[in-house]
Coordinates of C-alpha atoms and ligand atoms in Angstrom, one line a residue:
M1 CA 0.0 0.0 0.0
S2 CA 1.2 3.5 -0.8
I3 CA 2.7 5.4 2.2
H4 CA 1.0 8.6 0.9
R5 CA -2.5 7.7 2.0
H6 CA -3.9 11.3 2.2
A7 CA -2.3 12.4 -1.0
M8 CA -3.7 9.3 -2.9
E9 CA -7.2 9.9 -1.4
H10 CA -7.2 13.4 -3.0
L11 CA -5.8 12.0 -6.2
D12 CA -8.6 9.4 -6.4
K13 CA -11.1 12.2 -6.0
A14 CA -9.4 14.1 -8.8
H15 CA -9.8 11.0 -11.0
R16 CA -13.5 10.7 -10.2
L17 CA -14.2 14.4 -10.8
L18 CA -12.4 14.2 -14.1
E19 CA -14.4 11.2 -15.2
S20 CA -17.8 12.7 -14.3
G21 CA -17.7 14.8 -17.5
E22 CA -19.1 17.9 -15.7
V23 CA -17.3 21.1 -16.8
D24 CA -17.4 22.6 -13.3
H25 CA -15.8 19.4 -11.8
L26 CA -12.6 20.1 -13.8
R27 CA -11.9 23.0 -11.5
Y28 CA -12.4 20.9 -8.4
A29 CA -10.2 18.2 -9.8
A30 CA -7.4 20.7 -10.2
L31 CA -7.9 21.7 -6.5
E32 CA -7.8 18.0 -5.4
I33 CA -4.5 17.5 -7.3
R34 CA -3.1 20.5 -5.5
Y35 CA -4.2 19.1 -2.1
S36 CA -2.6 15.8 -3.1
I37 CA 0.7 17.6 -3.7
E38 CA 0.5 19.5 -0.4
H39 CA 0.1 16.2 1.4
L40 CA 3.2 14.8 -0.3
F41 CA 5.2 17.7 1.0
Y42 CA 3.6 17.8 4.5
G43 CA 4.3 14.1 4.8
L44 CA 8.0 14.9 4.8
I45 CA 7.8 17.1 7.8
P46 CA 7.6 14.3 10.5
Q47 CA 10.7 12.6 8.9
Y48 CA 12.8 15.8 9.4
K49 CA 11.1 17.0 12.6
D50 CA 14.4 17.1 14.6
E51 CA 16.1 19.2 12.1
L52 CA 13.4 21.6 10.8
P53 CA 12.7 25.0 12.4
D54 CA 10.0 25.1 15.1
N55 CA 7.8 27.3 12.9
V56 CA 7.5 24.6 10.3
I57 CA 6.6 22.0 12.9
E58 CA 4.0 24.3 14.4
G59 CA 2.5 25.0 10.9
D60 CA 3.3 28.7 10.7
V61 CA 5.4 28.0 7.6
W62 CA 3.1 26.1 5.2
R63 CA 4.1 27.0 1.6
P64 CA 5.4 23.7 0.0
A65 CA 8.2 25.7 -1.7
D66 CA 9.5 27.0 1.6
I67 CA 9.3 23.6 3.2
I68 CA 11.1 21.8 0.4
D69 CA 13.9 24.5 0.3
M70 CA 14.6 23.8 4.0
I71 CA 14.4 20.0 3.6
A72 CA 16.7 20.0 0.5
D73 CA 19.2 22.0 2.5
I74 CA 19.1 19.4 5.2
D75 CA 19.1 16.4 2.9
P76 CA 19.7 16.9 -0.9
T77 CA 18.8 13.2 -1.5
V78 CA 15.1 14.0 -0.9
A79 CA 14.9 14.9 -4.6
H80 CA 16.1 11.5 -5.8
D81 CA 14.2 8.2 -6.2
S82 CA 15.5 5.5 -4.0
E83 CA 15.0 1.7 -3.5
I84 CA 16.1 -0.7 -0.8
R85 CA 17.2 -4.1 -2.0
I86 CA 18.7 -7.1 -0.2
G87 CA 20.4 -10.2 -1.4
E88 CA 22.3 -13.2 -0.1
Q89 CA 26.1 -13.2 -0.6
P90 CA 27.3 -16.5 -2.1
A91 CA 30.5 -16.0 -0.1
P92 CA 31.8 -13.3 2.2
G93 CA 32.7 -10.2 0.1
V94 CA 31.0 -11.6 -3.1
A95 CA 28.2 -9.6 -4.5
P96 CA 24.8 -11.3 -4.4
T97 CA 23.5 -12.6 -7.7
Q98 CA 19.8 -12.1 -6.8
M99 CA 18.4 -9.1 -5.1
I100 CA 14.9 -8.7 -3.5
V101 CA 13.4 -5.2 -3.6
L102 CA 12.1 -4.3 -0.1
G103 CA 10.6 -1.0 -1.1
R104 CA 10.9 2.2 -3.0
Q105 CA 10.3 5.9 -2.6
S106 CA 10.0 8.7 -5.2
G107 CA 12.1 11.8 -5.0
I108 CA 10.2 15.0 -4.1
G109 CA 11.5 18.3 -5.4
K110 CA 10.6 21.8 -6.6
D111 CA 10.0 20.5 -10.1
L112 CA 6.7 19.0 -8.8
L113 CA 5.6 22.5 -7.8
R114 CA 6.9 24.2 -10.9
K115 CA 5.5 21.6 -13.4
V116 CA 2.2 20.8 -11.7
Y117 CA 1.2 22.7 -8.5
H118 CA 1.7 26.3 -9.9
K119 CA 0.3 25.5 -13.3
L120 CA -3.0 24.3 -11.8
G121 CA -3.1 27.4 -9.6
F122 CA -4.0 29.5 -12.6
Y123 CA -7.4 27.6 -13.0
L124 CA -8.4 28.1 -9.3
H125 CA -8.8 31.9 -9.9
A126 CA -11.0 33.9 -12.2
R127 CA -9.2 35.3 -15.2
T128 CA -8.3 39.0 -15.0
D129 CA -9.9 39.6 -18.5
Q130 CA -13.1 38.1 -17.0
R131 CA -13.4 35.5 -19.8
P132 CA -14.1 31.9 -18.7
H133 CA -11.3 29.3 -18.6
D134 CA -11.3 27.0 -21.6
P135 CA -12.6 23.6 -20.2
S136 CA -11.1 21.5 -23.0
H137 CA -7.7 23.1 -22.3
L138 CA -8.1 22.5 -18.6
R139 CA -9.1 18.8 -19.1
K140 CA -6.1 18.3 -21.4
R141 CA -3.8 19.8 -18.8
L142 CA -5.2 17.7 -16.0
L143 CA -4.7 14.5 -18.0
K144 CA -1.1 15.5 -18.8
L145 CA -0.2 16.5 -15.2
L146 CA -1.9 13.6 -13.3
P147 CA 0.9 11.1 -14.0
F148 CA 3.4 13.4 -12.2
V149 CA 1.5 12.8 -8.9
E150 CA 0.3 9.3 -9.8
K151 CA 3.9 8.0 -9.7
F152 CA 3.9 8.4 -5.9
R153 CA 1.2 5.7 -5.5
G154 CA 3.8 3.0 -5.8
D155 CA 5.9 4.3 -2.8
T156 CA 6.1 1.8 0.0
L157 CA 9.1 3.2 2.0
S158 CA 9.4 6.2 4.3
G159 CA 12.2 7.0 6.7
R160 CA 14.4 9.6 5.0
G161 CA 15.4 10.9 8.4
L162 CA 18.0 8.1 8.8
A163 CA 21.5 9.6 8.7
E164 CA 24.5 10.1 10.9
K165 CA 23.8 13.1 13.1
A166 CA 25.5 15.3 15.6
Y167 CA 23.5 16.5 18.7
F168 CA 24.4 19.7 20.6
K169 CA 22.6 22.4 22.6
C170 CA 22.1 26.0 21.3
I171 CA 24.7 28.1 23.1
A172 CA 22.2 31.1 23.3
C173 CA 18.9 29.4 24.4
G174 CA 19.8 25.8 25.3
R175 CA 17.4 24.2 22.8
P176 CA 18.7 20.8 21.5
I177 CA 19.9 21.0 17.8
V178 CA 20.5 18.2 15.4
Q179 CA 22.9 18.5 12.5
R180 CA 23.6 15.8 9.8
T181 CA 27.3 15.1 9.6
E182 CA 27.0 15.1 5.8
R183 CA 25.5 18.6 5.8
A184 CA 28.2 19.9 8.1
G185 CA 30.7 19.2 5.3
R186 CA 28.6 21.2 2.8
N187 CA 27.5 24.0 5.1
P188 CA 29.2 24.5 8.4
L189 CA 26.6 27.0 9.7
V190 CA 23.5 25.8 11.5
T191 CA 20.7 28.0 12.8
C192 CA 18.9 27.3 16.1
P193 CA 15.4 26.0 15.2
N194 CA 13.8 28.1 18.0
K195 CA 12.1 31.0 16.1
R196 CA 12.6 33.4 19.0
C197 CA 16.4 32.6 19.1
G198 CA 17.8 32.0 15.6
A199 CA 21.4 31.8 16.9
I200 CA 23.9 30.8 14.2
H201 CA 26.5 28.2 15.1
E202 CA 29.6 27.3 13.3
Y203 CA 30.7 23.6 13.1
I204 CA 34.4 23.2 13.8
E205 CA 36.4 20.0 13.5
T206 CA 38.9 19.5 16.3
D207 CA 42.3 17.9 16.1
I208 CA 40.8 14.7 17.7
P209 CA 39.4 12.5 14.9
G210 CA 35.6 12.2 15.1
V211 CA 35.2 15.0 17.6
S212 CA 33.7 18.3 16.6
E213 CA 32.4 21.3 18.4
H214 CA 30.1 24.2 17.7
K215 CA 30.7 27.9 18.4
L216 CA 28.4 30.9 18.1
L217 CA 29.0 32.8 14.9
Q218 CA 30.3 36.2 16.0
H219 CA 31.6 39.4 14.3
N220 CA 34.5 41.3 15.8
M221 CA 33.9 45.1 15.9
K222 CA 37.3 46.7 16.6
C223 CA 36.9 49.9 18.6
E224 CA 38.2 52.8 16.6
K225 CA 39.0 54.7 19.8
C226 CA 40.9 52.1 21.9
G227 CA 41.4 49.2 19.5
S228 CA 39.6 46.7 21.8
D229 CA 37.8 43.6 20.3
N230 CA 34.0 43.6 20.7
W231 CA 32.5 40.2 19.7
L232 CA 28.9 40.5 18.6
D233 CA 26.5 37.7 17.9
V234 CA 25.8 37.7 14.1
H235 CA 22.2 36.6 14.5
K236 CA 21.4 39.8 16.4
L237 CA 23.0 42.2 14.0
E238 CA 20.4 42.3 11.3
Q239 CA 17.5 43.1 13.7
G240 CA 19.9 45.4 15.6
A241 CA 20.6 47.3 12.4
N242 CA 16.9 47.6 11.6
E243 CA 16.2 49.0 15.0
G244 CA 19.3 51.3 15.1
M245 CA 20.9 49.4 17.9
I246 CA 23.6 51.3 20.0
V247 CA 26.7 49.3 21.0
N248 CA 29.1 50.4 23.7
C249 CA 32.8 49.4 23.5
C250 CA 33.4 46.9 26.3
A251 CA 36.7 48.7 27.3
C252 CA 36.3 52.5 26.7
Q253 CA 32.4 52.7 26.4
A254 CA 32.7 54.5 23.1
K255 CA 29.2 54.5 21.4
Y256 CA 28.5 52.9 18.0
Q257 CA 25.3 52.9 16.0
L258 CA 24.6 49.8 14.0
R259 CA 23.5 50.7 10.4
K260 CA 22.7 48.8 7.2
W261 CA 24.2 49.8 3.9
I262 CA 24.1 48.8 0.3
R263 CA 27.3 47.4 -1.3
F264 CA 28.0 46.2 -4.8
E265 CA 30.3 43.3 -5.2
R266 CA 31.9 42.6 -8.5
L267 CA 31.2 39.0 -9.6
G268 CA 33.4 38.9 -12.7
Ligands
LIG1 ZN1 18.7 28.9 20.3
LIG2 ZN1 36.9 51.2 22.9

């Protein structure tokens, strides 16, 4: 049975509406396909619940595009189809001659949103020129797009959250944070999932093999007056600049105002 139960229920409804032959039902079929896609994306959230920001888990962030961006950053393999197979080795170290497929799962990526979800969105709204949508065009489009969602019916595996992970506590608020070891190699920065905190930590490998540590990402503001170092938490700087934060030098108490500015960087 497909692991995408809710998504497939909406897809079945889309099929029934399409088969009814009623012109108005075509619009509702488009809506059911969009629901189906939303369930495919929301079904990923529990698999990454330790790693996603709290506002995704609590439902404040709901746009599928935002969710898949965050998940793809955590685990780029989410976009690839995968299959688990096992087989008996004829002898130790000798590849099995026969493999049994235990299950498969289809990759989920932004192309599903671009190719299907957004294209159907056009038909859920009245046209700005106030002309009706062309029903034959919509029917053709539904029949063309259905297979992109239908392919998920054969998925029998879930459990993308399996990976080697590092666990540590946010230095600013103490919330537990999980980081995949593989991701640390691609992107050493990890943001606290607590939406009221957002502290940015930097992953640092130590001289001891297999041992790493995390430190708060900070910016050094050297005092122009006395030359002292003032280490400021990077995650507080943007909001501080928006609010015109005043910073006092820790040694001579010289006052600094935090400001944003525009800078052009030459790319080539
Ligand atoms: Zn935190
Ligand atoms: Zn100073």
